[in-house]
PDB file of C-alpha atoms in Angstrom:
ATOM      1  CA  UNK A1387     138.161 137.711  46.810  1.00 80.00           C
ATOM      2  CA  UNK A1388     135.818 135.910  49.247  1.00 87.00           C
ATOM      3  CA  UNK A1389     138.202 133.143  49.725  1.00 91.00           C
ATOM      4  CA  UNK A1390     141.613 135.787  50.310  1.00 91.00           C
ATOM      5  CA  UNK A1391     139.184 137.327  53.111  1.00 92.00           C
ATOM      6  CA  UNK A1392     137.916 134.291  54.460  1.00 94.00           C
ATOM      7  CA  UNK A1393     141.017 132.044  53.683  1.00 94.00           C
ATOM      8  CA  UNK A1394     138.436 129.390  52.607  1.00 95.00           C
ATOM      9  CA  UNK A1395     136.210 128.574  49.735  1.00 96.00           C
ATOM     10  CA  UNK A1396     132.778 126.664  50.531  1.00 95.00           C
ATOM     11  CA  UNK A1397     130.714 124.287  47.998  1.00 95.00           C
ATOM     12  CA  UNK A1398     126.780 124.697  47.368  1.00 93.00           C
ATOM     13  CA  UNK A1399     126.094 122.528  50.626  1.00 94.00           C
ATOM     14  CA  UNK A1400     128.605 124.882  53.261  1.00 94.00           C
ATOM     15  CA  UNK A1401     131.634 121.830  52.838  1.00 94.00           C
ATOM     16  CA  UNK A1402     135.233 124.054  53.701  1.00 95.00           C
ATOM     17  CA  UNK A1403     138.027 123.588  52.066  1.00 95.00           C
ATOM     18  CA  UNK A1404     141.074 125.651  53.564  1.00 96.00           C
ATOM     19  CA  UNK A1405     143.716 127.810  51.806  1.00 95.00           C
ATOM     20  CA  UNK A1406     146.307 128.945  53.499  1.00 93.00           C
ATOM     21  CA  UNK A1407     148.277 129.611  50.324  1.00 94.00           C
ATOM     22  CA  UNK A1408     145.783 132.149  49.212  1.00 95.00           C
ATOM     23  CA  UNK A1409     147.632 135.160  51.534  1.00 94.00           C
ATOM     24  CA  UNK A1410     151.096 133.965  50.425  1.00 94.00           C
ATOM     25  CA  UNK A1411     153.870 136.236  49.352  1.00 95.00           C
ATOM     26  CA  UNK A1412     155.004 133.771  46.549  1.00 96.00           C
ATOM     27  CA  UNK A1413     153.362 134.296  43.450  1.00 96.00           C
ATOM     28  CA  UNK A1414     153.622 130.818  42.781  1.00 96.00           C
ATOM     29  CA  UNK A1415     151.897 129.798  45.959  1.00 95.00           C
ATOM     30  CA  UNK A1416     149.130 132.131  45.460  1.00 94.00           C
ATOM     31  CA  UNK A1417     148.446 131.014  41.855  1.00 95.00           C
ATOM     32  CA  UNK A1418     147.895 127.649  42.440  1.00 96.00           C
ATOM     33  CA  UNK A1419     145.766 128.060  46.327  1.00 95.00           C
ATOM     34  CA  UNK A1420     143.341 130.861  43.682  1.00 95.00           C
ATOM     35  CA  UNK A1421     143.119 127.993  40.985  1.00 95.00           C
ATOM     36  CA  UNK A1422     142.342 125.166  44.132  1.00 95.00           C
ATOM     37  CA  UNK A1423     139.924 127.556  45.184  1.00 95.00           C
ATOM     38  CA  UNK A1424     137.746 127.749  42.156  1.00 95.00           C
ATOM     39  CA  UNK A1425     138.581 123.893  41.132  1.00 96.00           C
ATOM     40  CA  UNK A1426     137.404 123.215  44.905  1.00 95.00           C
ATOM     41  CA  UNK A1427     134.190 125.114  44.776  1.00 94.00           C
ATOM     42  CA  UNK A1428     133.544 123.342  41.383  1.00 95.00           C
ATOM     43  CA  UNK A1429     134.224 120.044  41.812  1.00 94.00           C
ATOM     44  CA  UNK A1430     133.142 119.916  45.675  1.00 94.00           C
ATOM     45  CA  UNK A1431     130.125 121.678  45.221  1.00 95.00           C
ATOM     46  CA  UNK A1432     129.398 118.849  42.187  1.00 93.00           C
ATOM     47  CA  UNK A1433     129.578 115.590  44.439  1.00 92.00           C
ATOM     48  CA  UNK A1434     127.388 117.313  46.602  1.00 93.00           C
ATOM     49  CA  UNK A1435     124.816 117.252  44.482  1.00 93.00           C
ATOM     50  CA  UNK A1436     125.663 113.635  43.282  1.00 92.00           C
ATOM     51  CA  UNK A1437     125.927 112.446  47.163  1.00 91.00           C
ATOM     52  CA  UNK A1438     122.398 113.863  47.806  1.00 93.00           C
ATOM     53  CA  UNK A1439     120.880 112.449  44.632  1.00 91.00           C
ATOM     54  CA  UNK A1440     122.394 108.876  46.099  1.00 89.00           C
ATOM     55  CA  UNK A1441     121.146 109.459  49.109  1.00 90.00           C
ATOM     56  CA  UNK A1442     117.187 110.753  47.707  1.00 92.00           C
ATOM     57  CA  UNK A1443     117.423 107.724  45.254  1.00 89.00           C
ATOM     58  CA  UNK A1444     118.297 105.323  48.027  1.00 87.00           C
ATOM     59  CA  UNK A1445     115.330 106.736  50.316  1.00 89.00           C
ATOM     60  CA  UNK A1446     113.079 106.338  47.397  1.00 89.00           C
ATOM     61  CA  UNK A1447     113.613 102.782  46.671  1.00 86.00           C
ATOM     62  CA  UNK A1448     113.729 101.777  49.857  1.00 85.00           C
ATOM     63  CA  UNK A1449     110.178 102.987  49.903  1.00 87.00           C
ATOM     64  CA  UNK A1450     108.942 101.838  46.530  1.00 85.00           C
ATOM     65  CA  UNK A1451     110.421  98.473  47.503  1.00 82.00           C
ATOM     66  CA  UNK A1452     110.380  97.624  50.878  1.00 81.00           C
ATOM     67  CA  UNK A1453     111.123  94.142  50.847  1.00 76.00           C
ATOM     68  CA  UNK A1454     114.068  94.317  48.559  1.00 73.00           C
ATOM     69  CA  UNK A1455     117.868  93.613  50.015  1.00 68.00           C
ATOM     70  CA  UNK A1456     120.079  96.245  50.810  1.00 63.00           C
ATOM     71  CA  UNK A1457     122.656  94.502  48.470  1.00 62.00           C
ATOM     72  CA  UNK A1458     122.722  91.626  45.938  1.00 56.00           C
ATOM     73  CA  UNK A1459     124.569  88.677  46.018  1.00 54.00           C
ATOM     74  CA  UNK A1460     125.168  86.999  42.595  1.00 54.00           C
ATOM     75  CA  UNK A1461     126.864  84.118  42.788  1.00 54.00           C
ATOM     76  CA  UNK A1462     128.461  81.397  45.775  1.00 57.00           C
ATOM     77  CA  UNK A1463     131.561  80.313  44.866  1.00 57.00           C
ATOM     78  CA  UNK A1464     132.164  76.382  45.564  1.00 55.00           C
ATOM     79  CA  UNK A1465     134.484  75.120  48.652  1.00 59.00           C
ATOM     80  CA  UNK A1466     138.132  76.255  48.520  1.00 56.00           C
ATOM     81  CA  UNK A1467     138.956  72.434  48.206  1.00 57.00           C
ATOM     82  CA  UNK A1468     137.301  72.333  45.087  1.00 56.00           C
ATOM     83  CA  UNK A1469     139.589  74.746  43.275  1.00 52.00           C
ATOM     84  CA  UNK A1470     143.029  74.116  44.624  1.00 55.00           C
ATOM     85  CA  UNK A1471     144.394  75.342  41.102  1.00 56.00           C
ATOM     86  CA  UNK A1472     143.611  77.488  38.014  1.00 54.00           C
ATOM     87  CA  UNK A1473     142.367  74.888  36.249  1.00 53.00           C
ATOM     88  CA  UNK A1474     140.264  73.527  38.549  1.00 50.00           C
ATOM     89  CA  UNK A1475     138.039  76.724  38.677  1.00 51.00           C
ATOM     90  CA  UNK A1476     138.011  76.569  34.515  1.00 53.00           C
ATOM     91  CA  UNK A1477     137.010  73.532  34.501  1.00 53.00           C
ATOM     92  CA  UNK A1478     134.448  73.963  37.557  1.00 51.00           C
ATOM     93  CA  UNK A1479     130.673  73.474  35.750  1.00 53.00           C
ATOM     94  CA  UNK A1480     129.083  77.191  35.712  1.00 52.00           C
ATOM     95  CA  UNK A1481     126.321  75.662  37.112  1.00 50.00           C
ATOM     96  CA  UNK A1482     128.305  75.280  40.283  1.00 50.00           C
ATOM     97  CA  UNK A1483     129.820  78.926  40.129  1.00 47.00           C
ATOM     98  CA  UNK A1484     126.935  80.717  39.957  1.00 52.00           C
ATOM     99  CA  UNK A1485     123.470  80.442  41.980  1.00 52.00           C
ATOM    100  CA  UNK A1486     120.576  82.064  40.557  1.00 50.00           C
ATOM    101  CA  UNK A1487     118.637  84.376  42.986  1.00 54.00           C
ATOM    102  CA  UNK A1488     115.361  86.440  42.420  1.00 55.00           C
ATOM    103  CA  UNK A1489     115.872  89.985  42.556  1.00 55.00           C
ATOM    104  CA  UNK A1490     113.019  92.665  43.758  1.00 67.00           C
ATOM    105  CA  UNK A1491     113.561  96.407  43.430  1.00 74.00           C
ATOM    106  CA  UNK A1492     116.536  98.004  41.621  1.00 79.00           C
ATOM    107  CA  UNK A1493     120.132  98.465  43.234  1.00 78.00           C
ATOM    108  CA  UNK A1494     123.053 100.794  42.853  1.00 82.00           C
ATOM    109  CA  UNK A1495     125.749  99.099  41.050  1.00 84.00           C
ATOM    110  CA  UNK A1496     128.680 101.960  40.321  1.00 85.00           C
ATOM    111  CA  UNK A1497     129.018 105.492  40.951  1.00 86.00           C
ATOM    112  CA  UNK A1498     131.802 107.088  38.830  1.00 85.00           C
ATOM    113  CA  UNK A1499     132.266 110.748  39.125  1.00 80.00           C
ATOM    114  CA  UNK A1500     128.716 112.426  37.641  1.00 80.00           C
ATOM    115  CA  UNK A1501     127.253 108.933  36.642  1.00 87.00           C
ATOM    116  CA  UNK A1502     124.754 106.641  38.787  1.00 88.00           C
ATOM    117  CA  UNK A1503     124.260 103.268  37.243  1.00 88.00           C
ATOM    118  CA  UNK A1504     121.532 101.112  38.663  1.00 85.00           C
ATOM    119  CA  UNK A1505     120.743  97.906  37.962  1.00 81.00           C
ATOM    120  CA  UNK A1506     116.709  97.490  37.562  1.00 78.00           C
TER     121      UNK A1506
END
């Protein structure tokens, strides 16, 4: 009812998402802006709570490891010359593909929908 008053729904942190449909004359219209509304407030409000736990994680390393790099960088690939065809870069030693570094802190590696993976 909010949102036919309104003609917008809002998630937990005050995010609008318009719907004009919601006043429409066509049934069909109005069906699907009342089931955007409650999928919006849902969903919206739900990666606002992942965003800010990013965001609070990401303060709280960069605290509890202040030297640590903002990003990793896992491997140097060799010179373009070197691997002019497929199987040049199978044949490439690993040793050359890859350069060990030594890693302080923990890092975010992949975000995917409700999930946070970090790599410690």
């Amino acid at each position: 009812q909010d949102c036919r008053d309104r003609g917008h729904v809002c998630t937990l942190l005050g995010r609008k998402r318009f719907l004009p449909g919601i006043r429409s004359q066509n049934v069909h219209a109005r069906s699907q802006a009342e089931r955007q509304a409650v999928n919006s407030t849902i969903q919206g409000s739900a990666a606002d709570l992942v965003k800010t736990a990013m965001v609070n994680i990401d303060r709280r390393l960069a605290r509890e490891f202040p030297g640590a790099a903002p990003f990793l960088t896992y491997c140097e690939a060799p010179p373009a010359t070197q691997l002019t065809t497929p199987t040049a870069l199978l044949t490439t030693p690993t040793s050359r593909l890859t350069t060990p570094t030594t890693v302080s802190g923990s890092h975010l590696v992949l975000q995917l929908h409700d999930e946070l993976i970090y790599e410690v």
